[in-house]
Short mmCIF file of C-alpha atoms in Angstrom, two decimals:
data_model
loop_
_atom_site.label_atom_id
_atom_site.label_comp_id
_atom_site.label_asym_id
_atom_site.label_seq_id
_atom_site.Cartn_x
_atom_site.Cartn_y
_atom_site.Cartn_z
CA MET A 1 37.38 5.92 -4.74
CA ARG A 2 34.48 3.65 -5.56
CA LEU A 3 31.73 4.67 -7.98
CA LEU A 4 28.46 2.93 -8.88
CA HIS A 5 27.34 3.38 -12.50
CA THR A 6 23.55 3.34 -12.95
CA SER A 7 21.16 4.86 -15.48
CA ASP A 8 17.63 4.77 -16.88
CA TRP A 9 15.72 4.53 -13.61
CA HIS A 10 12.58 5.71 -15.48
CA LEU A 11 10.79 6.51 -12.25
CA GLY A 12 7.04 6.57 -12.85
CA ARG A 13 7.06 4.13 -15.75
CA SER A 14 4.56 1.29 -15.99
CA PHE A 15 5.01 -2.19 -17.44
CA HIS A 16 2.25 -2.95 -19.95
CA GLY A 17 -0.24 -1.07 -17.77
CA VAL A 18 1.08 -2.33 -14.43
CA GLY A 19 2.39 0.40 -12.10
CA MET A 20 6.06 -0.08 -11.20
CA LEU A 21 6.48 2.42 -8.36
CA ASP A 22 6.69 -0.27 -5.66
CA ALA A 23 9.26 -2.18 -7.71
CA GLN A 24 11.24 1.03 -8.17
CA ARG A 25 11.17 1.62 -4.42
CA ASP A 26 12.54 -1.89 -3.97
CA PHE A 27 15.35 -1.16 -6.44
CA ILE A 28 16.30 1.95 -4.48
CA GLU A 29 16.46 -0.14 -1.29
CA GLN A 30 18.83 -2.54 -3.09
CA LEU A 31 20.94 0.38 -4.30
CA LEU A 32 21.19 1.81 -0.77
CA ALA A 33 22.30 -1.57 0.54
CA VAL A 34 25.09 -1.67 -2.09
CA VAL A 35 26.16 1.88 -1.22
CA ARG A 36 26.53 0.90 2.43
CA GLU A 37 27.97 -2.61 2.03
CA GLN A 38 30.40 -1.72 -0.78
CA SER A 39 31.40 1.69 0.67
CA VAL A 40 30.39 3.51 -2.52
CA ASP A 41 31.66 7.10 -2.70
CA VAL A 42 29.73 8.30 -5.74
CA VAL A 43 26.51 7.11 -7.40
CA LEU A 44 26.38 7.94 -11.11
CA ILE A 45 23.00 8.23 -12.88
CA ALA A 46 23.50 8.58 -16.64
CA GLY A 47 20.13 10.05 -17.60
CA ASP A 48 16.43 9.14 -17.75
CA VAL A 49 15.96 9.29 -14.02
CA TYR A 50 12.29 10.06 -14.76
CA ASP A 51 10.13 8.44 -17.42
CA ARG A 52 8.54 11.68 -18.55
CA ALA A 53 9.23 15.40 -18.59
CA LEU A 54 6.39 16.09 -16.15
CA PRO A 55 6.54 13.33 -13.53
CA GLY A 56 3.78 12.86 -10.97
CA LEU A 57 4.12 14.19 -7.43
CA ASP A 58 4.61 10.71 -5.97
CA VAL A 59 7.39 10.08 -8.49
CA VAL A 60 9.16 13.34 -7.62
CA LYS A 61 8.87 12.45 -3.95
CA LEU A 62 10.45 9.05 -4.63
CA LEU A 63 13.51 10.64 -6.26
CA ASP A 64 13.74 13.25 -3.50
CA ASP A 65 13.70 10.52 -0.87
CA ALA A 66 16.26 8.44 -2.79
CA LEU A 67 18.74 11.32 -3.10
CA VAL A 68 18.43 12.20 0.59
CA ARG A 69 19.03 8.61 1.65
CA ILE A 70 21.97 8.09 -0.73
CA THR A 71 23.74 11.17 0.62
CA ASP A 72 22.84 10.20 4.21
CA ALA A 73 24.58 6.87 3.51
CA GLY A 74 27.76 8.80 2.73
CA ALA A 75 27.80 8.87 -1.08
CA LYS A 76 27.69 11.78 -3.48
CA VAL A 77 25.48 11.73 -6.59
CA VAL A 78 26.35 12.88 -10.11
CA LEU A 79 23.30 12.90 -12.38
CA THR A 80 22.74 13.81 -16.02
CA SER A 81 19.45 14.23 -17.85
CA GLY A 82 18.21 11.86 -20.56
CA ASN A 83 15.83 12.14 -23.48
CA HIS A 84 12.86 11.28 -21.23
CA ASP A 85 13.72 13.98 -18.69
CA SER A 86 13.12 17.68 -18.84
CA ALA A 87 16.66 19.01 -18.49
CA ILE A 88 15.41 22.39 -17.24
CA ARG A 89 13.12 20.94 -14.57
CA LEU A 90 15.57 18.26 -13.48
CA GLY A 91 18.34 20.85 -13.23
CA PHE A 92 16.34 23.19 -10.99
CA ALA A 93 18.22 24.34 -7.85
CA SER A 94 21.39 22.57 -9.02
CA ARG A 95 23.71 24.98 -7.20
CA LEU A 96 21.80 24.53 -3.97
CA LEU A 97 21.66 20.73 -4.30
CA GLU A 98 25.42 20.65 -4.90
CA ARG A 99 25.95 21.79 -1.31
CA GLY A 100 24.22 18.62 -0.19
CA GLY A 101 26.29 16.34 -2.41
CA VAL A 102 23.93 16.03 -5.41
CA HIS A 103 25.63 17.27 -8.58
CA LEU A 104 23.36 17.83 -11.58
CA ARG A 105 24.81 18.09 -15.07
CA THR A 106 21.85 18.95 -17.29
CA ARG A 107 23.03 22.10 -19.11
CA VAL A 108 25.26 22.63 -22.13
CA ASP A 109 27.07 25.34 -20.16
CA ASP A 110 28.27 22.70 -17.67
CA LEU A 111 29.80 20.28 -20.18
CA ASP A 112 33.34 21.34 -19.24
CA SER A 113 32.53 21.89 -15.56
CA PRO A 114 33.34 18.57 -13.86
CA VAL A 115 32.74 17.42 -10.34
CA LEU A 116 36.23 17.00 -8.87
CA PHE A 117 37.30 14.50 -6.23
CA PRO A 118 40.80 14.25 -4.69
CA LEU A 119 42.58 10.93 -5.14
CA ASP A 120 45.53 11.33 -2.81
CA SER A 121 46.30 8.98 0.07
CA ASN A 122 44.62 11.34 2.54
CA HIS A 123 41.26 10.96 0.77
CA LEU A 124 39.03 9.60 3.52
CA ASP A 125 35.75 11.15 2.43
CA SER A 126 34.05 12.26 -0.78
CA ASN A 127 34.36 16.02 -0.41
CA HIS A 128 34.68 17.37 -3.93
CA LEU A 129 36.92 20.19 -5.04
CA ASP A 130 35.91 23.47 -6.63
CA SER A 131 35.17 22.66 -10.26
CA LYS A 132 36.57 25.95 -11.53
CA HIS A 133 39.69 26.03 -9.37
CA HIS A 134 41.58 22.76 -9.15
CA ALA A 135 42.88 23.12 -5.59
CA ALA A 136 43.97 19.60 -4.68
CA GLY A 137 47.55 20.70 -4.36
CA GLU A 138 50.32 20.87 -6.91
CA GLY A 139 50.80 17.49 -8.53
CA ALA A 140 48.04 15.74 -6.56
CA PRO A 141 45.89 13.38 -8.67
CA VAL A 142 42.23 14.24 -9.08
CA LEU A 143 39.17 12.48 -10.45
CA ALA A 144 37.11 14.67 -12.77
CA VAL A 145 33.53 13.50 -13.42
CA TYR A 146 31.92 15.12 -16.48
CA GLY A 147 28.29 14.91 -17.53
CA ILE A 148 26.97 14.95 -21.11
CA PRO A 149 23.17 15.16 -20.88
CA TYR A 150 21.01 14.09 -23.80
CA LEU A 151 21.76 16.67 -26.49
CA GLU A 152 18.90 17.39 -28.90
CA PRO A 153 20.84 18.36 -32.05
CA ARG A 154 18.37 20.95 -33.32
CA LEU A 155 18.43 22.81 -30.01
CA VAL A 156 22.14 22.77 -29.20
CA ALA A 157 23.97 22.66 -32.55
CA GLU A 158 24.31 26.43 -32.83
CA ARG A 159 25.46 26.83 -29.23
CA LEU A 160 28.11 24.17 -29.72
CA GLY A 161 29.19 25.63 -33.06
CA THR A 162 28.64 22.50 -35.14
CA GLN A 163 28.25 22.53 -38.91
CA THR A 164 25.21 20.25 -38.94
CA ALA A 165 22.54 19.32 -36.41
CA SER A 166 23.39 15.64 -35.96
CA HIS A 167 23.93 13.50 -32.87
CA PHE A 168 27.49 12.80 -33.93
CA ASP A 169 28.40 16.47 -34.40
CA VAL A 170 26.94 17.75 -31.13
CA THR A 171 28.39 14.84 -29.14
CA GLN A 172 31.78 15.31 -30.75
CA ALA A 173 31.67 19.02 -29.86
CA ALA A 174 30.74 18.19 -26.26
CA VAL A 175 33.56 15.65 -26.00
CA GLN A 176 36.04 18.17 -27.43
CA LEU A 177 35.12 20.69 -24.72
CA ILE A 178 35.78 18.01 -22.11
CA ARG A 179 39.13 17.06 -23.65
CA GLU A 180 40.22 20.71 -23.64
CA ASP A 181 39.23 21.07 -20.00
CA ILE A 182 41.17 17.93 -19.05
CA ALA A 183 44.23 19.28 -20.87
CA ARG A 184 44.07 22.56 -18.94
CA ARG A 185 43.70 20.84 -15.58
CA SER A 186 46.48 18.36 -16.37
CA GLU A 187 48.97 21.23 -16.34
CA THR A 188 48.73 21.31 -12.52
CA GLY A 189 48.61 17.57 -11.85
CA PRO A 190 47.27 14.19 -12.99
CA VAL A 191 43.59 14.18 -14.00
CA HIS A 192 41.65 10.92 -14.29
CA SER A 193 38.33 11.29 -16.09
CA ILE A 194 34.89 9.73 -15.83
CA VAL A 195 32.33 10.80 -18.44
CA LEU A 196 28.58 10.27 -18.15
CA ALA A 197 26.77 10.38 -21.49
CA HIS A 198 23.15 9.70 -22.38
CA THR A 199 23.44 8.61 -25.99
CA PHE A 200 23.32 5.67 -28.40
CA ALA A 201 26.84 4.41 -29.05
CA SER A 202 27.56 2.17 -32.03
CA GLY A 203 27.64 -1.48 -31.13
CA GLY A 204 25.04 -1.22 -28.39
CA ILE A 205 22.23 -3.80 -28.30
CA THR A 206 18.77 -2.22 -28.16
CA SER A 207 15.45 -3.38 -26.70
CA ASP A 208 11.81 -2.44 -27.31
CA SER A 209 11.50 -0.07 -24.34
CA GLU A 210 13.90 2.67 -25.44
CA ARG A 211 12.68 5.73 -27.25
CA ASP A 212 14.45 6.22 -30.58
CA LEU A 213 16.84 9.15 -30.57
CA SER A 214 16.48 9.62 -34.32
CA ILE A 215 15.05 8.03 -37.43
CA GLY A 216 16.95 5.32 -39.27
CA GLY A 217 19.71 4.81 -36.72
CA LEU A 218 21.36 8.16 -37.47
CA GLY A 219 21.50 8.87 -33.74
CA ALA A 220 24.34 6.40 -33.14
CA VAL A 221 27.73 7.88 -32.31
CA PRO A 222 31.00 5.98 -32.93
CA LEU A 223 32.57 4.24 -29.97
CA ASP A 224 36.01 5.73 -30.53
CA LEU A 225 34.58 9.14 -29.69
CA PHE A 226 35.18 8.19 -26.05
CA ASP A 227 38.77 7.00 -26.47
CA GLY A 228 41.15 8.28 -23.81
CA PHE A 229 38.71 8.70 -20.95
CA GLY A 230 39.24 6.61 -17.84
CA TYR A 231 35.66 5.33 -17.94
CA THR A 232 32.54 6.30 -19.92
CA ALA A 233 29.27 5.63 -18.10
CA LEU A 234 26.60 5.43 -20.79
CA GLY A 235 22.85 5.68 -20.43
CA HIS A 236 19.91 5.15 -22.83
CA LEU A 237 20.06 1.44 -23.73
CA HIS A 238 18.30 -0.78 -21.20
CA GLY A 239 20.57 -3.82 -21.43
CA ARG A 240 23.66 -3.83 -19.19
CA GLN A 241 26.60 -4.30 -21.56
CA GLY A 242 30.23 -3.48 -22.09
CA LEU A 243 31.15 -2.00 -25.48
CA SER A 244 34.81 -1.94 -24.49
CA GLU A 245 36.73 -2.35 -21.26
CA HIS A 246 36.00 1.20 -20.13
CA VAL A 247 32.87 2.13 -22.15
CA ARG A 248 29.74 0.54 -20.72
CA TYR A 249 25.98 0.76 -20.41
CA SER A 250 24.60 0.00 -16.96
CA GLY A 251 21.12 -0.58 -18.40
CA SER A 252 17.85 0.03 -16.62
CA PRO A 253 17.45 -1.44 -13.12
CA LEU A 254 14.09 -2.99 -14.04
CA ALA A 255 12.72 -4.57 -17.21
CA TYR A 256 10.33 -2.26 -19.03
CA SER A 257 9.43 -4.55 -21.95
CA PHE A 258 9.27 -8.28 -22.61
CA SER A 259 12.23 -7.88 -24.98
CA GLU A 260 14.29 -7.53 -21.78
CA ALA A 261 13.25 -10.95 -20.43
CA LYS A 262 16.78 -12.35 -20.76
CA HIS A 263 18.56 -9.29 -19.36
CA ARG A 264 20.54 -9.63 -16.13
CA LYS A 265 19.76 -6.27 -14.57
CA GLY A 266 22.50 -4.60 -12.62
CA ALA A 267 25.12 -1.88 -12.46
CA TRP A 268 28.89 -1.45 -12.66
CA LEU A 269 31.14 -0.89 -9.65
CA ILE A 270 34.22 1.16 -10.60
CA ASP A 271 37.32 1.45 -8.43
CA VAL A 272 39.59 4.43 -9.12
CA GLY A 273 43.02 4.91 -7.57
CA VAL A 274 45.82 7.44 -7.89
CA ASP A 275 46.81 5.85 -11.23
CA GLY A 276 43.28 5.82 -12.66
CA VAL A 277 40.59 3.15 -13.06
CA GLU A 278 41.76 -0.03 -11.36
CA SER A 279 38.80 -2.39 -11.82
CA VAL A 280 35.20 -2.65 -13.00
CA GLY A 281 32.90 -5.22 -11.39
CA GLU A 282 29.25 -6.12 -11.75
CA ILE A 283 26.38 -5.58 -9.35
CA LEU A 284 23.11 -7.47 -9.95
CA TRP A 285 19.62 -6.29 -8.98
CA LYS A 286 16.95 -8.74 -7.90
CA ALA A 287 13.91 -8.56 -10.18
CA PRO A 288 10.45 -8.12 -8.59
CA ARG A 289 8.92 -10.64 -11.01
CA GLU A 290 10.15 -13.06 -13.63
CA LEU A 291 9.13 -12.40 -17.22
CA ALA A 292 7.65 -15.31 -19.17
CA ILE A 293 7.35 -15.41 -22.96
CA LEU A 294 5.06 -18.35 -23.72
CA ARG A 295 4.05 -19.77 -27.07
CA GLY A 296 1.85 -22.71 -27.92
CA LYS A 297 -1.69 -24.02 -28.14
CA LEU A 298 -4.04 -22.94 -25.38
CA ALA A 299 -4.70 -26.45 -24.06
CA GLY A 300 -1.01 -27.20 -23.73
CA LEU A 301 -0.28 -23.95 -21.93
CA LEU A 302 -3.12 -24.54 -19.48
CA GLU A 303 -2.32 -28.19 -18.75
CA SER A 304 1.43 -28.72 -18.99
CA ALA A 305 3.51 -28.73 -15.80
CA GLU A 306 6.34 -27.31 -17.92
CA TYR A 307 4.89 -23.83 -17.45
CA SER A 308 4.22 -23.93 -13.71
CA TRP A 309 7.09 -21.51 -13.06
CA ALA A 310 5.25 -18.85 -15.07
CA GLU A 311 2.20 -18.82 -12.80
CA THR A 312 3.74 -16.04 -10.71
CA ALA A 313 5.44 -14.24 -13.61
CA TYR A 314 4.40 -11.41 -15.89
CA CYS A 315 3.43 -13.25 -19.07
CA GLN A 316 3.42 -12.51 -22.78
CA VAL A 317 1.52 -15.28 -24.55
CA THR A 318 1.29 -16.14 -28.24
CA LEU A 319 -1.38 -18.73 -29.08
CA THR A 320 -0.75 -20.95 -32.08
CA ASP A 321 -4.19 -22.64 -32.29
CA SER A 322 -5.51 -22.79 -35.85
CA VAL A 323 -8.73 -21.13 -34.61
CA ARG A 324 -8.60 -18.39 -32.04
CA PRO A 325 -10.04 -19.82 -28.80
CA ALA A 326 -13.05 -18.08 -27.29
CA GLN A 327 -12.32 -16.14 -24.09
CA ALA A 328 -8.62 -16.90 -24.44
CA MET A 329 -7.41 -14.18 -22.06
CA GLU A 330 -9.87 -15.23 -19.34
CA GLN A 331 -8.76 -18.85 -19.62
CA LEU A 332 -5.07 -17.94 -19.54
CA ARG A 333 -5.46 -15.71 -16.51
CA ALA A 334 -7.09 -18.56 -14.61
CA ARG A 335 -3.64 -20.17 -14.55
CA PHE A 336 -1.37 -17.18 -15.27
CA PRO A 337 -3.04 -14.26 -13.43
CA ASP A 338 -0.52 -11.71 -14.70
CA THR A 339 -0.87 -12.35 -18.41
CA LEU A 340 -0.32 -8.85 -19.80
CA VAL A 341 0.08 -9.38 -23.55
CA LEU A 342 -1.79 -11.85 -25.77
CA GLY A 343 -1.03 -12.51 -29.43
CA PHE A 344 -2.33 -14.97 -32.00
CA ASP A 345 -0.16 -16.69 -34.61
CA PRO A 346 -1.77 -19.90 -35.98
CA GLU A 347 0.82 -22.43 -37.13
CA ASP A 348 -1.28 -25.22 -38.60
CA VAL A 349 -3.84 -23.63 -40.91
CA ALA A 350 -4.27 -26.67 -43.20
CA GLY A 351 -2.95 -25.80 -46.64
CA LYS A 352 -4.43 -22.32 -46.52
CA ALA A 353 -2.30 -19.21 -46.77
CA LYS A 354 -3.18 -16.39 -44.43
CA ALA A 355 -5.18 -13.97 -46.54
CA SER A 356 -4.63 -10.26 -46.08
CA TYR A 357 -7.55 -8.15 -44.94
CA SER A 358 -7.57 -6.27 -48.25
CA SER A 359 -7.96 -9.55 -50.16
CA ARG A 360 -10.86 -10.55 -47.91
CA LEU A 361 -12.58 -7.24 -48.68
CA ALA A 362 -12.10 -7.78 -52.39
CA GLU A 363 -13.75 -11.20 -52.14
CA ALA A 364 -16.77 -10.02 -50.11
CA GLU A 365 -20.02 -10.13 -52.07
CA ASP A 366 -22.00 -7.76 -49.82
CA ASP A 367 -21.90 -5.82 -46.54
CA LEU A 368 -22.50 -8.97 -44.54
CA GLY A 369 -19.50 -10.57 -46.26
CA VAL A 370 -17.35 -7.55 -45.28
CA CYS A 371 -18.36 -7.86 -41.62
CA CYS A 372 -17.86 -11.61 -41.55
CA GLY A 373 -14.50 -11.29 -43.29
CA PHE A 374 -13.39 -8.81 -40.62
CA LEU A 375 -14.34 -11.18 -37.80
CA ASP A 376 -12.56 -14.08 -39.46
CA HIS A 377 -9.44 -11.96 -40.04
CA VAL A 378 -9.02 -10.57 -36.51
CA ARG A 379 -9.87 -13.67 -34.51
CA GLY A 380 -9.17 -16.57 -36.85
CA ARG A 381 -12.63 -18.14 -36.97
CA PRO A 382 -15.83 -17.34 -38.94
CA ALA A 383 -19.00 -15.92 -37.46
CA ASP A 384 -21.37 -18.44 -35.89
CA GLU A 385 -25.15 -18.47 -36.43
CA ALA A 386 -25.90 -16.16 -33.49
CA GLU A 387 -23.34 -13.64 -34.73
CA LEU A 388 -24.62 -13.87 -38.30
CA SER A 389 -28.14 -13.14 -37.05
CA ALA A 390 -26.96 -10.13 -35.04
CA LEU A 391 -24.99 -8.76 -38.01
CA ARG A 392 -27.95 -9.16 -40.39
CA GLU A 393 -30.22 -7.33 -37.93
CA ALA A 394 -27.73 -4.50 -37.48
CA LEU A 395 -27.20 -4.08 -41.20
CA GLU A 396 -30.96 -4.07 -41.86
CA THR A 397 -31.44 -1.38 -39.20
CA VAL A 398 -28.78 0.77 -40.85
CA ARG A 399 -30.36 0.23 -44.26
CA LEU A 400 -33.83 1.29 -43.05
CA GLU A 401 -32.44 4.38 -41.30
CA GLY A 402 -30.63 5.33 -44.49
CA ALA A 403 -33.80 4.92 -46.54
CA GLU A 404 -35.70 7.29 -44.22
CA LEU A 405 -33.12 9.99 -44.84
#
């Protein structure tokens, strides 16, 4: 069998205010091409299929269309819910969808209820077996695909019988249920396991676009928790990465923050035979736009041919001019139309330390000094004569209105 490990589609998400629905449609077209060209039997989605618990109607329609087309192309789907999804809403009509080849694993009750696929030499399609009654035939090998949705410790700790409400404890309890189920099924024949889990595993490299699962890093679970499984398909972190040979993050198919500019977006292609996982290969997705992180003085950015490649990219720009240029964003967008983020970090302020705003307030002699100090602080240059005149007039108006009261 051949499986495609994906996760973190985040359908409906925007990129710094830019809608990404068209780019997400393009990703789904790429995924469908891989399903057909690589003869994929099962598409795995390890959580965060949506970007929010209540997705828009056009977003729901996009997922509906994607699932129909994936199954029409001959592949099954196994999908877990992530911390961005509503597990209850995403899991609606799961028993009905299963008849069409879409297997949802969003409930705690289904942790030890795998999707089963025969792995014998007569396996010519992806018809799954009954998850409660392993009926592949005595001694016939089977692939069991388990799903661990995002587990909110406070909500599931009691149901899983854990001593404390921590990510480690609830994930360990979920994994133990899966191990016990594998042991039971192994009594009738070989069982090779694939586990989907939406969680933060120790050793994973984060980016700016993931939502923290807990405060202070306490949400991380140890990697050895997944020892013994044939393959663990992780979701949550947006960078595609292998934590071990058979424990991997597929990452998000698209970049959702500039911290992902160096990511090579893709998925993992897993081949499973009668003896278990045989190989894991990479699939790469084509990005809709390059991401450019530019830094320098405004004049250099606008004039240098070095940055010509960024004219069609989404840009994050940090200006290092000692004085913040007037109309900087307008000037940048004349060359880089898709400048989405602008920062200011002067590098050559001659011999003068950057004063904090609180110190500027302490030094102000009057209300006008407070206002001028604010302008100087946020934009890096003092008020000019026209601005001083406007500030004096505004402050005088406020003073007169206060006197009338």
